[in-house]
Coordinates of C-alpha atoms in Angstrom, one line a residue:
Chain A
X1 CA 0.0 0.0 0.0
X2 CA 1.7 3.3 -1.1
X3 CA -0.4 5.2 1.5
X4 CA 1.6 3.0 4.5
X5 CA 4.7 3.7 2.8
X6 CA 3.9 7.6 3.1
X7 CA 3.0 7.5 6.3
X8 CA 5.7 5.4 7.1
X9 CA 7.9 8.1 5.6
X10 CA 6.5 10.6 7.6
X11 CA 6.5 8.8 11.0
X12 CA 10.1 8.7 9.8
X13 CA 10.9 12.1 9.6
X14 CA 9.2 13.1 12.3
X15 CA 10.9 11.3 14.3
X16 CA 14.9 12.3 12.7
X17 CA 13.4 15.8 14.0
X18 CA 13.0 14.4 17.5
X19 CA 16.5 12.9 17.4
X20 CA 18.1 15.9 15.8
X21 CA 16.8 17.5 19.0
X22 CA 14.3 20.0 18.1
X23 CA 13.7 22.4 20.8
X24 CA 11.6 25.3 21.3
X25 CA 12.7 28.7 21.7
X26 CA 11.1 28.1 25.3
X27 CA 13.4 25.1 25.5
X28 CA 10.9 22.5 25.0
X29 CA 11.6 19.3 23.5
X30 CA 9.4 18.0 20.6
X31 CA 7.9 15.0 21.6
X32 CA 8.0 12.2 19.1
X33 CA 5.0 10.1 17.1
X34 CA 5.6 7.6 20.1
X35 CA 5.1 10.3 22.6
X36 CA 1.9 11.4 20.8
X37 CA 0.3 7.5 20.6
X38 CA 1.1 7.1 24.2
X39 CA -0.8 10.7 25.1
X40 CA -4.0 9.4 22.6
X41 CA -3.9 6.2 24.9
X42 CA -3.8 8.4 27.9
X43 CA -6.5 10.5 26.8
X44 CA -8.7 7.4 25.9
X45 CA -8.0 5.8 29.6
X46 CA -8.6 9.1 31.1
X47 CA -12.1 9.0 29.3
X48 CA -11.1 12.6 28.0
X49 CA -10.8 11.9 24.4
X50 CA -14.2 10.2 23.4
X51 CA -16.4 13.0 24.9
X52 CA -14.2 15.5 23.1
X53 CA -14.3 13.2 19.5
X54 CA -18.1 13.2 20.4
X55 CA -18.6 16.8 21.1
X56 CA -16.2 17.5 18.0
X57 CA -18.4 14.9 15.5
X58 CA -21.0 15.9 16.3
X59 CA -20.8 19.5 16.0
X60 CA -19.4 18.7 12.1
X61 CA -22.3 16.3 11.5
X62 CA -24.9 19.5 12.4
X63 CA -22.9 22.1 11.2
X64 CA -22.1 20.3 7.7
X65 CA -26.0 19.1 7.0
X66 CA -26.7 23.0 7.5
X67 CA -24.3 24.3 5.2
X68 CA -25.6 20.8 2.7
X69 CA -29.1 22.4 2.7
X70 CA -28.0 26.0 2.5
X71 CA -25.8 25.3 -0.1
X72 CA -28.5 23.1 -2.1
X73 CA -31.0 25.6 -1.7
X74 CA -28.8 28.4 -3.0
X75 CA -27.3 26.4 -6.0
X76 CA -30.2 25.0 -7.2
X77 CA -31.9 28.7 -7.4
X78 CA -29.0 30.4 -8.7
X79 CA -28.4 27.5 -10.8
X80 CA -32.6 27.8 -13.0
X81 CA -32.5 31.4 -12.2
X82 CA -30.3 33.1 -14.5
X83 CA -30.7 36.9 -12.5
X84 CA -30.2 35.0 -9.3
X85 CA -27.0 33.1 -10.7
X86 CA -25.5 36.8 -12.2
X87 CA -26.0 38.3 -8.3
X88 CA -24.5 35.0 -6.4
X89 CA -21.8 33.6 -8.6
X90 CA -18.9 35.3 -8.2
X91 CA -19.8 36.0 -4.7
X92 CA -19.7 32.5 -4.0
X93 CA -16.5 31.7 -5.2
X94 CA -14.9 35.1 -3.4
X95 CA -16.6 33.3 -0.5
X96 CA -14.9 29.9 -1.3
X97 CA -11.5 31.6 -1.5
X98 CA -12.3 33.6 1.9
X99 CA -10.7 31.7 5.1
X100 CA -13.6 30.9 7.2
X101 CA -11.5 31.9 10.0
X102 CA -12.0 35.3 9.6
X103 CA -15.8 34.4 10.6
X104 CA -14.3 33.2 14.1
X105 CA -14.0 36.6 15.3
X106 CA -17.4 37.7 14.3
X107 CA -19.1 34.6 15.7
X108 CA -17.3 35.1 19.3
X109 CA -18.7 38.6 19.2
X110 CA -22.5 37.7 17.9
X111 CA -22.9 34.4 19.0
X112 CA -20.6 33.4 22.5
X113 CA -21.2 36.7 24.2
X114 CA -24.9 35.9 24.1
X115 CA -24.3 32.6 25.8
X116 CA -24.5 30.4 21.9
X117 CA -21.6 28.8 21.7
X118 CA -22.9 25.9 20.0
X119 CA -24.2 28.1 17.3
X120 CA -21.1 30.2 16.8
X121 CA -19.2 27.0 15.5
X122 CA -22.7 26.1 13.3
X123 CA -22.4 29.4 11.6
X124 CA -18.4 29.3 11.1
X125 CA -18.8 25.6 9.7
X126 CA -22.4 26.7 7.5
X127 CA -19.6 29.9 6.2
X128 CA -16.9 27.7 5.5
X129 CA -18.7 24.9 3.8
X130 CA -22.2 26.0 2.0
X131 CA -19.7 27.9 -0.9
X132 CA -18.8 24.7 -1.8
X133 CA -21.8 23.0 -2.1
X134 CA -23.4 25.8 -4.1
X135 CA -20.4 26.1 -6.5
X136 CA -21.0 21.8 -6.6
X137 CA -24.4 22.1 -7.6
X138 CA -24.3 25.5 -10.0
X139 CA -20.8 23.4 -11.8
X140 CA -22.7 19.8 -11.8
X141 CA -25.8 21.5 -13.5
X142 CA -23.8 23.2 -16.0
X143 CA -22.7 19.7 -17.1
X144 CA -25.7 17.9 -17.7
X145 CA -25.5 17.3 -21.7
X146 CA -27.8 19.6 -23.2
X147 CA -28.8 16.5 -25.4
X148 CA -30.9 15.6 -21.7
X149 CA -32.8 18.2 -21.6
X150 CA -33.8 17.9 -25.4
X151 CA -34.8 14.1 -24.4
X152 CA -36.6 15.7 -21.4
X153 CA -38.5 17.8 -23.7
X154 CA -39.3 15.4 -25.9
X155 CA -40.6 12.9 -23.3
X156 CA -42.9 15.7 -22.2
X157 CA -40.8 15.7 -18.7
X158 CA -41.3 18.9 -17.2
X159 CA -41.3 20.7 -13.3
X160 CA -40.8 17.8 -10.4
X161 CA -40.2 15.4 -13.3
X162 CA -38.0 16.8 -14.9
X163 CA -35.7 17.5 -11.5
X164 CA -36.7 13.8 -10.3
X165 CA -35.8 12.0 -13.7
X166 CA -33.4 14.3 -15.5
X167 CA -31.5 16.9 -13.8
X168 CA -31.3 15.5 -9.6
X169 CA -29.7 11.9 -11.4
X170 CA -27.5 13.6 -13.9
X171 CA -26.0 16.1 -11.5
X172 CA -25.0 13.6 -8.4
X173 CA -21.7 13.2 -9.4
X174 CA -21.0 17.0 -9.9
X175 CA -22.8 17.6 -6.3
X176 CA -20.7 14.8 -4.6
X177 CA -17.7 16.6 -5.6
X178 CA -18.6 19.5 -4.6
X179 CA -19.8 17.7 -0.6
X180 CA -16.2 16.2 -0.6
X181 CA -14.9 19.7 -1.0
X182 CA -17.2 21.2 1.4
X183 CA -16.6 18.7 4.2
X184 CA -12.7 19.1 4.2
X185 CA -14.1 23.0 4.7
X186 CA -16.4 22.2 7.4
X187 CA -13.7 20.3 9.0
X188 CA -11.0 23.1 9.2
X189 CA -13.6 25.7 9.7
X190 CA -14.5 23.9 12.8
X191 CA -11.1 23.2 14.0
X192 CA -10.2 26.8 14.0
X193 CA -13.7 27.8 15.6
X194 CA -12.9 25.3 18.3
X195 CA -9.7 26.5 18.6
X196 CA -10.4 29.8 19.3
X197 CA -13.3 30.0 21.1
X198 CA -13.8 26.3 22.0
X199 CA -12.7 26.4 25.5
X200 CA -15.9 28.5 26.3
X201 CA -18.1 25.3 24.8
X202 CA -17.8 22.3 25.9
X203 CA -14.5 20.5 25.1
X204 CA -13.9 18.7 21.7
X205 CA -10.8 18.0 19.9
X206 CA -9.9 21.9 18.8
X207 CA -10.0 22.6 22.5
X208 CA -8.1 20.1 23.8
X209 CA -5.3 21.4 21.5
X210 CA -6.0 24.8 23.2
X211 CA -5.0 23.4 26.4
X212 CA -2.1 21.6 24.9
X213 CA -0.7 25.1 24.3
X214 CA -1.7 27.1 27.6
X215 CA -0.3 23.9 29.7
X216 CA 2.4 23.6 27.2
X217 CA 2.2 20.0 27.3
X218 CA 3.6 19.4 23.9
X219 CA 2.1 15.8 23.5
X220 CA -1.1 17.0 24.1
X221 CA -1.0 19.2 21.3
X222 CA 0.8 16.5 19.2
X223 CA -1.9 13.9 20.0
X224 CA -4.4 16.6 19.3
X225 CA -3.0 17.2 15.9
X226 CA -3.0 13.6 15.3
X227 CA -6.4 12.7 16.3
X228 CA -7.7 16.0 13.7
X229 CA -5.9 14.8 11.2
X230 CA -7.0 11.3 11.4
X231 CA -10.9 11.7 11.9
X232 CA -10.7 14.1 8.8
X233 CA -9.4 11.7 6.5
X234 CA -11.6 8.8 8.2
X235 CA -14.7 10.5 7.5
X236 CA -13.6 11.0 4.1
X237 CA -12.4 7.3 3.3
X238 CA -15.4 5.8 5.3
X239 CA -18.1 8.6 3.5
X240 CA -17.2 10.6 0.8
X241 CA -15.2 8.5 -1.4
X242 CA -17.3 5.6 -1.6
X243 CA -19.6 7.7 -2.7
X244 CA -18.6 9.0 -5.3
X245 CA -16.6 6.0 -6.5
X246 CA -20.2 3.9 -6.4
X247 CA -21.7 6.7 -8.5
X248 CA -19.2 6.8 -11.2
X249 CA -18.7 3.4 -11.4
X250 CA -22.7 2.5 -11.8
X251 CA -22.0 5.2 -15.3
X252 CA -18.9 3.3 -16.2
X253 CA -16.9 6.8 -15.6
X254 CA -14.2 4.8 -13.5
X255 CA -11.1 2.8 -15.1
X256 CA -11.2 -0.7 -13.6
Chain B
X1 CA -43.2 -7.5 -51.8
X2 CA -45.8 -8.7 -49.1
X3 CA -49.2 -7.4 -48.1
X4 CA -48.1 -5.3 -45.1
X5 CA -45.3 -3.6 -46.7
X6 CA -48.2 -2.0 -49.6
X7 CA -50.3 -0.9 -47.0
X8 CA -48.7 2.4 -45.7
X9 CA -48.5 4.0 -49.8
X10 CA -51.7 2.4 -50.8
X11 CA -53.3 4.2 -47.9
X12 CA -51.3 7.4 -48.8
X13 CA -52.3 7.6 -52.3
X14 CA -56.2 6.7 -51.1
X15 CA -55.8 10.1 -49.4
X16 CA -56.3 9.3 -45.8
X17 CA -55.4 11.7 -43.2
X18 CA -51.7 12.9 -42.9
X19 CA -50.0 12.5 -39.8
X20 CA -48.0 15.5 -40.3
X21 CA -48.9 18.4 -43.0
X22 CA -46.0 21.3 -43.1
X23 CA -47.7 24.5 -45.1
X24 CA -44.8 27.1 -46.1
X25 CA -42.9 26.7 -43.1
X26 CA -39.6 29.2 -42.8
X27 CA -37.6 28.7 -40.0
X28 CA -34.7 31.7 -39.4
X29 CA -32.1 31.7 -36.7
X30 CA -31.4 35.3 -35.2
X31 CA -32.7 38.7 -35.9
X32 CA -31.5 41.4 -38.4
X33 CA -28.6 41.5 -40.3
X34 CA -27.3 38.1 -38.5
X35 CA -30.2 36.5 -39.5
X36 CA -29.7 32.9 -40.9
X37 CA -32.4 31.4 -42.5
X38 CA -32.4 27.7 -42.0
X39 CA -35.2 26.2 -43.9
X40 CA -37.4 28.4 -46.5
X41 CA -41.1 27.5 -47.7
X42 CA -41.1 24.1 -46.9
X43 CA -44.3 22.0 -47.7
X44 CA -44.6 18.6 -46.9
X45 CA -47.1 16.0 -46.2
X46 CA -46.6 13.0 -44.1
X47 CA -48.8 10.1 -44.6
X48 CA -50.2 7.7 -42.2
X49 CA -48.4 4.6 -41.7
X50 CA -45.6 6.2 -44.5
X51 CA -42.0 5.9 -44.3
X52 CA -40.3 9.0 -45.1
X53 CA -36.8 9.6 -45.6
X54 CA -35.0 12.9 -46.3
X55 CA -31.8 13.4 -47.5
X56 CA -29.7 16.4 -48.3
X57 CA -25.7 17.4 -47.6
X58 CA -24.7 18.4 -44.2
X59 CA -26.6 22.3 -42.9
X60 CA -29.3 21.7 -45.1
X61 CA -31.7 22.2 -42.5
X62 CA -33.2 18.8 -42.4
X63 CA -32.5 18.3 -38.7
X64 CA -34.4 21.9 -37.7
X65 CA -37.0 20.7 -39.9
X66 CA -37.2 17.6 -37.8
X67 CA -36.6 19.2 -34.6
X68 CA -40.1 21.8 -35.6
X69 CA -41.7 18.8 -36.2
X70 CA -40.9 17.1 -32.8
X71 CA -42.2 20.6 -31.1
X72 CA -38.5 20.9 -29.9
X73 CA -37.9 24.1 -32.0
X74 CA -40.9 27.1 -33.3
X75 CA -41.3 27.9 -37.0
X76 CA -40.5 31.6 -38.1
X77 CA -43.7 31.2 -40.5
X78 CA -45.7 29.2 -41.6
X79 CA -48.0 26.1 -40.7
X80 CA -47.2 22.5 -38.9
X81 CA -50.5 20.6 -38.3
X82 CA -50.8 17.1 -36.9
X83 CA -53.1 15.0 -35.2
X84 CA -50.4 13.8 -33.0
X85 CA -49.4 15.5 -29.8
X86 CA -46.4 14.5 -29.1
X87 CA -44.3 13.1 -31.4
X88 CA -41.3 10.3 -30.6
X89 CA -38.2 11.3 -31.3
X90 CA -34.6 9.9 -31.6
X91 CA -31.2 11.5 -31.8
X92 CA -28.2 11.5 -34.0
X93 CA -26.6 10.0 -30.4
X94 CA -28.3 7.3 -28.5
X95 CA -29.1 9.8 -25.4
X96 CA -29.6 7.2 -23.2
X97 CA -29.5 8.5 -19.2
X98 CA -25.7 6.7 -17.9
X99 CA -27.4 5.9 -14.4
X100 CA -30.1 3.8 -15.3
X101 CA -30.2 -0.1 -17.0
X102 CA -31.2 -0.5 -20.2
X103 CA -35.0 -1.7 -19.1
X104 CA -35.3 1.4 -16.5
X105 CA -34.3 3.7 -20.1
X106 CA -36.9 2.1 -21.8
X107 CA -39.0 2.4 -19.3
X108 CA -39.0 6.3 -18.9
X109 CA -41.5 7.5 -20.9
X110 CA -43.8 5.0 -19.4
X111 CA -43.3 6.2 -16.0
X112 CA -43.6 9.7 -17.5
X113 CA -47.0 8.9 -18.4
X114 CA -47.5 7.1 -14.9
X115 CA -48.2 3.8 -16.5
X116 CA -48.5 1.2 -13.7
X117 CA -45.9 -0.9 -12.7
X118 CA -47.0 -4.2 -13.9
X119 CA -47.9 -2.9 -17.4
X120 CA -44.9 -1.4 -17.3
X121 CA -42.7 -4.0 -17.4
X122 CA -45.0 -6.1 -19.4
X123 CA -45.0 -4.0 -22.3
X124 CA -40.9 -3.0 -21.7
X125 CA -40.5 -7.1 -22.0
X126 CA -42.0 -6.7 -25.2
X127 CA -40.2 -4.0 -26.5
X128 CA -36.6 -5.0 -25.5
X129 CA -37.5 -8.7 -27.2
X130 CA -38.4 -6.5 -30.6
X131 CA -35.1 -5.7 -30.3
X132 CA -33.4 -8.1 -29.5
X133 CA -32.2 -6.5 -25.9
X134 CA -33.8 -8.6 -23.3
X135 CA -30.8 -10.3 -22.7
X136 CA -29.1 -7.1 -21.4
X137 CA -32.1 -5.4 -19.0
X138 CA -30.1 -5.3 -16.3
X139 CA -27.2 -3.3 -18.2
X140 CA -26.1 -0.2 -18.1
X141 CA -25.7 2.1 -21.6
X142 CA -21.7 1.9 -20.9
X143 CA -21.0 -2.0 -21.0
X144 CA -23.1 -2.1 -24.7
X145 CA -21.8 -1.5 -27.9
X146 CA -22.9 1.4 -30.6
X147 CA -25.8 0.2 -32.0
X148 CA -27.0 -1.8 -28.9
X149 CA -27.1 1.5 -27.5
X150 CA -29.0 3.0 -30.6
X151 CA -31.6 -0.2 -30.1
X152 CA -32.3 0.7 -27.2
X153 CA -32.8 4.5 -27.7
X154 CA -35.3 2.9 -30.6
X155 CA -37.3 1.0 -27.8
X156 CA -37.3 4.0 -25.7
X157 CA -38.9 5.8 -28.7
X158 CA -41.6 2.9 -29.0
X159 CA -42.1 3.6 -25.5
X160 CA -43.4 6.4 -26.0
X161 CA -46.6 5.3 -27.8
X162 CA -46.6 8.1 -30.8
X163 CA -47.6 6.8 -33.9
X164 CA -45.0 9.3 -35.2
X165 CA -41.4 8.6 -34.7
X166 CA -39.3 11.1 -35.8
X167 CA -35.1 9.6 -36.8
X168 CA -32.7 12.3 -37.1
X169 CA -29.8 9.8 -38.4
X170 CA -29.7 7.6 -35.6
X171 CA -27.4 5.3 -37.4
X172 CA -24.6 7.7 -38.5
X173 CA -22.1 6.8 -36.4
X174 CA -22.4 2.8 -37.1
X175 CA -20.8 0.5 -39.2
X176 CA -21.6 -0.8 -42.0
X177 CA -22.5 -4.3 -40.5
X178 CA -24.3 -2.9 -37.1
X179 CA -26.3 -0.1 -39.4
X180 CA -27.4 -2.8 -41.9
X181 CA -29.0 -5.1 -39.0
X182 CA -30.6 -1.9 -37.8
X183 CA -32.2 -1.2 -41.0
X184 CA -33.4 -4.7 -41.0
X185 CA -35.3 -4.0 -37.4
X186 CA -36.3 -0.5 -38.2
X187 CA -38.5 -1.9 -41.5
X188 CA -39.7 -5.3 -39.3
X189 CA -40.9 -2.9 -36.4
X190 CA -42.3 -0.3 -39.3
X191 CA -44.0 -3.1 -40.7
X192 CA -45.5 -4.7 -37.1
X193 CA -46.7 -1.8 -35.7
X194 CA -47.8 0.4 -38.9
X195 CA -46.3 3.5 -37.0
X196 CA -45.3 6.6 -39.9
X197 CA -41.6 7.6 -39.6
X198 CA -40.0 10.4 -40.7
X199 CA -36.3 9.5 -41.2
X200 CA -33.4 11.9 -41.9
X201 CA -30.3 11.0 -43.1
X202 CA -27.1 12.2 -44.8
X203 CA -26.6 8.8 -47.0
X204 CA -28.7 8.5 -50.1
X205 CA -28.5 4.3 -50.2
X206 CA -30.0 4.5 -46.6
X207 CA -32.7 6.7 -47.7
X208 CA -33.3 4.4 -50.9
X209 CA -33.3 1.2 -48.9
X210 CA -35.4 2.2 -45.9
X211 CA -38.0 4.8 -47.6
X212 CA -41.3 4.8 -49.7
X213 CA -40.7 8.4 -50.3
X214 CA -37.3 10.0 -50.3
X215 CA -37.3 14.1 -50.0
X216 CA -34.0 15.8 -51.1
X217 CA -33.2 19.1 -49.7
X218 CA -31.4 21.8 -51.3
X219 CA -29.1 23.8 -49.1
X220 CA -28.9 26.8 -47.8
X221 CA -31.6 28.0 -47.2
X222 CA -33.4 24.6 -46.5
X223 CA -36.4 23.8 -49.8
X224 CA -37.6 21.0 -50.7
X225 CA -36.0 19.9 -53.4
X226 CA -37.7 17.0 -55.3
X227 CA -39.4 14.0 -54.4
X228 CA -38.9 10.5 -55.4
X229 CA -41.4 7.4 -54.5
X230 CA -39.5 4.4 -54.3
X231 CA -41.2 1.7 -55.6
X232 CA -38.6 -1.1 -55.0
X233 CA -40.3 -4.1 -53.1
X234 CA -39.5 -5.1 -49.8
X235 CA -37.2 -6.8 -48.5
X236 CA -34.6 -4.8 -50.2
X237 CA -30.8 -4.6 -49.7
X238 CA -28.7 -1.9 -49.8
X239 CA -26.5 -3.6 -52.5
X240 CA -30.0 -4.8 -55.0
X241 CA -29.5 -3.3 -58.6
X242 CA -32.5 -1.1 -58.1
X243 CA -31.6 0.6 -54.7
X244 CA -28.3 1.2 -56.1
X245 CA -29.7 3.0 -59.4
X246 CA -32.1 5.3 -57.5
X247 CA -29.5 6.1 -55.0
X248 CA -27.0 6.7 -57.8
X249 CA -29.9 8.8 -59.4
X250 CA -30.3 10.7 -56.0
X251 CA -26.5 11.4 -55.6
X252 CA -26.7 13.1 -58.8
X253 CA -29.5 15.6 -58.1
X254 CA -27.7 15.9 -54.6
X255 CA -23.9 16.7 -56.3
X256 CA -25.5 19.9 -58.3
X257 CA -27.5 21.2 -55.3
X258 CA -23.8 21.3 -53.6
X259 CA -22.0 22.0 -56.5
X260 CA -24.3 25.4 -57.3
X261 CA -24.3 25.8 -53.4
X262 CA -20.2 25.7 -53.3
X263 CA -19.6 28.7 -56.6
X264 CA -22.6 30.7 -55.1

């Protein structure tokens, strides 16, 4: 498996780093991928980590099926609705581009002053994420062969049935795309909301790298880092990607 | 030449009602000085039960004149009358939706029409046996070849219950063995179901072997050229003596419509 081998690599370098002897200017040693899996297992005994990966998950799950119906809702207009599409489109892809960490700020200022925590991440992820399911749905519709929609007509398929038979089926693919974009968004969007303003909610994983910092207990943050990166891909290997591979293959769009 | 094949030009000549009547229909694309005019004056009748082939060279016009006929397109002037409302229609490309089998594609204009569910897939047995497809119901358009895919854009057509099927050369990108097997089932299922058919092609010999009537086109704008009724009994072959002197015939006409088209 080449993906071993590159982590393998990785591992590898890491840990040259931690026998170079790495310090920080603090004088702070960096602790090694061993360190880290022993702080994970730590974390896990001290029945800190699952509350945090639940907190964390589920906060994604919510804030990701918001942005998924935002984002559907404003695509599909914007995508029949050729005034709607001239106003939105090039603000949705300046909002793509934007860092949805900028929105951290606001949120803390809105949203956790007046006690919603909870929704201040919702409203970072929905920012970070629904651009990208927009910009999914407006590209996927733009690729339906117009050849469909002359079949369409000529079938007499028009309103629900034509969205049910024609364009819903014929514009998956581009839409899955555009969800596997959006949830590596929603997934950094809520890191840094966590991050910042995470130790106000209740904990989950962007927090505990939070504390990592203020304790400086580097394997903390390591195992934090760790645990982020690993869920993210996870969720993509175990969601996204089948997905998408299924759909393709079913048209015969995928080699092997 | 057998009973059945007579039928559709005997009932033509007896005057029964046309399927389609075009009265001086000009079709021009744009406005102003950009206008292009596609198809000029164009009168046509379409009998019931008739086979009707047109041929002319390449931006002739003969696809618009199909696509006005299928309701897919609006005349500039003139008159398009027909008893039928809607008109079934197949493409130069098999248009087949990627995400469904081949019985679910067939199916689609059935469920369209909200036909139930056993009826359904009666009648889709049916129509994938007339072609030969039942074999593959449970594939999807990708893992078929060319002119499976065509057969089964033809059954989708059936489908769709219009005793007008309008071709716009659905076998153009065949060859030569696949196309001739589909002219074969295009004239059985003709002769089966008595449906009228209004088939445009590029290839005269196609238009020879398959029509009662064959309509050239002159180019540029679109007119109807001239007319020829082909009264060569069926079941004919592309390579029979009198398909090939018609169509050589036909090619002739065809060369000076391009030939004063091109020093215009």
């Amino acid at each position: 498996m080449p993906r071993l081998l590159a982590i393998g690599i990785l591992l590898g370098l890491w840990q040259l780093l931690v026998v170079v002897g790495v310090k920080s200017p603090a004088g702070l040693a960096l602790p090694g991928p061993g360190d880290a899996l022993a702080k994970i297992g730590d974390l896990a005994r001290q029945g800190v980590l699952y509350p945090a990966l639940l907190n964390t998950l589920r906060r994604a799950a919510t804030g990701y099926a918001l942005a998924l119906l935002v984002g559907t809702v404003i695509g599909l207009a914007a995508a029949r609705i050729p005034v709607l599409r001239a106003a939105v489109g090039s603000l949705l892809a300046g909002l793509q581009s934007l860092p949805s960490v900028v929105w951290v700020p606001i949120a803390a200022l809105f949203l956790v002053a007046g006690g919603q925590d909870e929704n201040a991440m919702y409203f970072v992820v929905i920012m970070g994420a629904f651009p990208s399911i927009a910009m999914g749905v407006l590209s996927a519709y733009d690729h339906i062969p117009p050849l469909h929609f002359r079949l369409a007509r000529s079938l007499g398929a028009r309103g629900p049935q034509l969205y049910r038979h024609f364009i819903i089926s014929a514009a998956l693919p581009g839409y899955v795309a555009g969800m596997k974009q959006a949830w590596a968004f929603s997934w950094r969007s809520l890191m840094a909301a966590e991050l910042i303003i995470g130790s106000l909610a209740s904990s989950g994983l962007g927090s505990l790298l939070d504390n990592g910092r203020s304790l400086g207990d580097l394997p903390l943050m390591f195992a934090a880092v760790l645990t982020i990166l690993v869920v993210g891909i996870a969720v993509d290997d175990v969601i996204f990607t089948p997905l998408e591979r299924g759909l393709l293959r079913r048209r015969g769009l995928l080699a092997t | 030449m057998s009973a059945v094949a007579l039928a559709p030009q005997a009932l033509r000549i007896a005057g029964t009602e046309p399927v389609v009547r075009l009265q001086r229909v000009t079709k021009v694309y744009g406005h102003g000085r950009a206008a292009i005019p596609a198809l000029d004056d164009v009168s046509l009748v379409v009998g019931k039960g008739e086979f009707l082939c047109i041929v002319g060279a390449s931006g002739c016009g003969k696809s618009t004149l199909l696509s006005l006929i299928a309701g897919l397109d609006r005349a500039t002037a003139g008159r398009i009358e027909s008893p039928v409302a809607r008109p079934a229609m197949m493409f130069q490309e098999p248009a087949l939706l990627p995400w469904l089998t081949v019985r679910r594609n067939v199916e689609l204009p059935l469920r369209l029409r909200r036909v139930e569910p056993t009826e359904r897939s009666v009648r889709v047995n049916r129509l994938l046996n007339m072609v030969g497809l039942i074999d593959f119901a449970d594939s999807r358009p990708h893992q078929l070849s060319g002119g499976m895919r065509q057969r089964v854009a033809l059954a989708r057509a059936l489908a769709q219950d219009s005793e007008l099927l309008l071709m716009d050369e659905p076998f153009g990108a065949l060859d030569a063995i696949t196309r001739d097997a589909l002219h074969e089932d295009v004239t059985r299922i003709w002769e089966e179901t008595g449906r009228s058919i209004v088939f445009v092609t590029h290839n005269v010999r196609e238009a020879v072997r398959l029509g009662d009537r064959v309509v050239l086109m002159t180019s540029r704008p679109g007119r109807v050229g001239r007319l020829w009724d082909v009264d060569i009994a069926r079941p004919r072959s592309l390579d029979a003596v009198e398909v090939a002197a018609l169509a050589t015939e036909i090619t002739a006409r065809l060369r000076l419509e391009v030939g004063s088209d091109t020093t215009q």
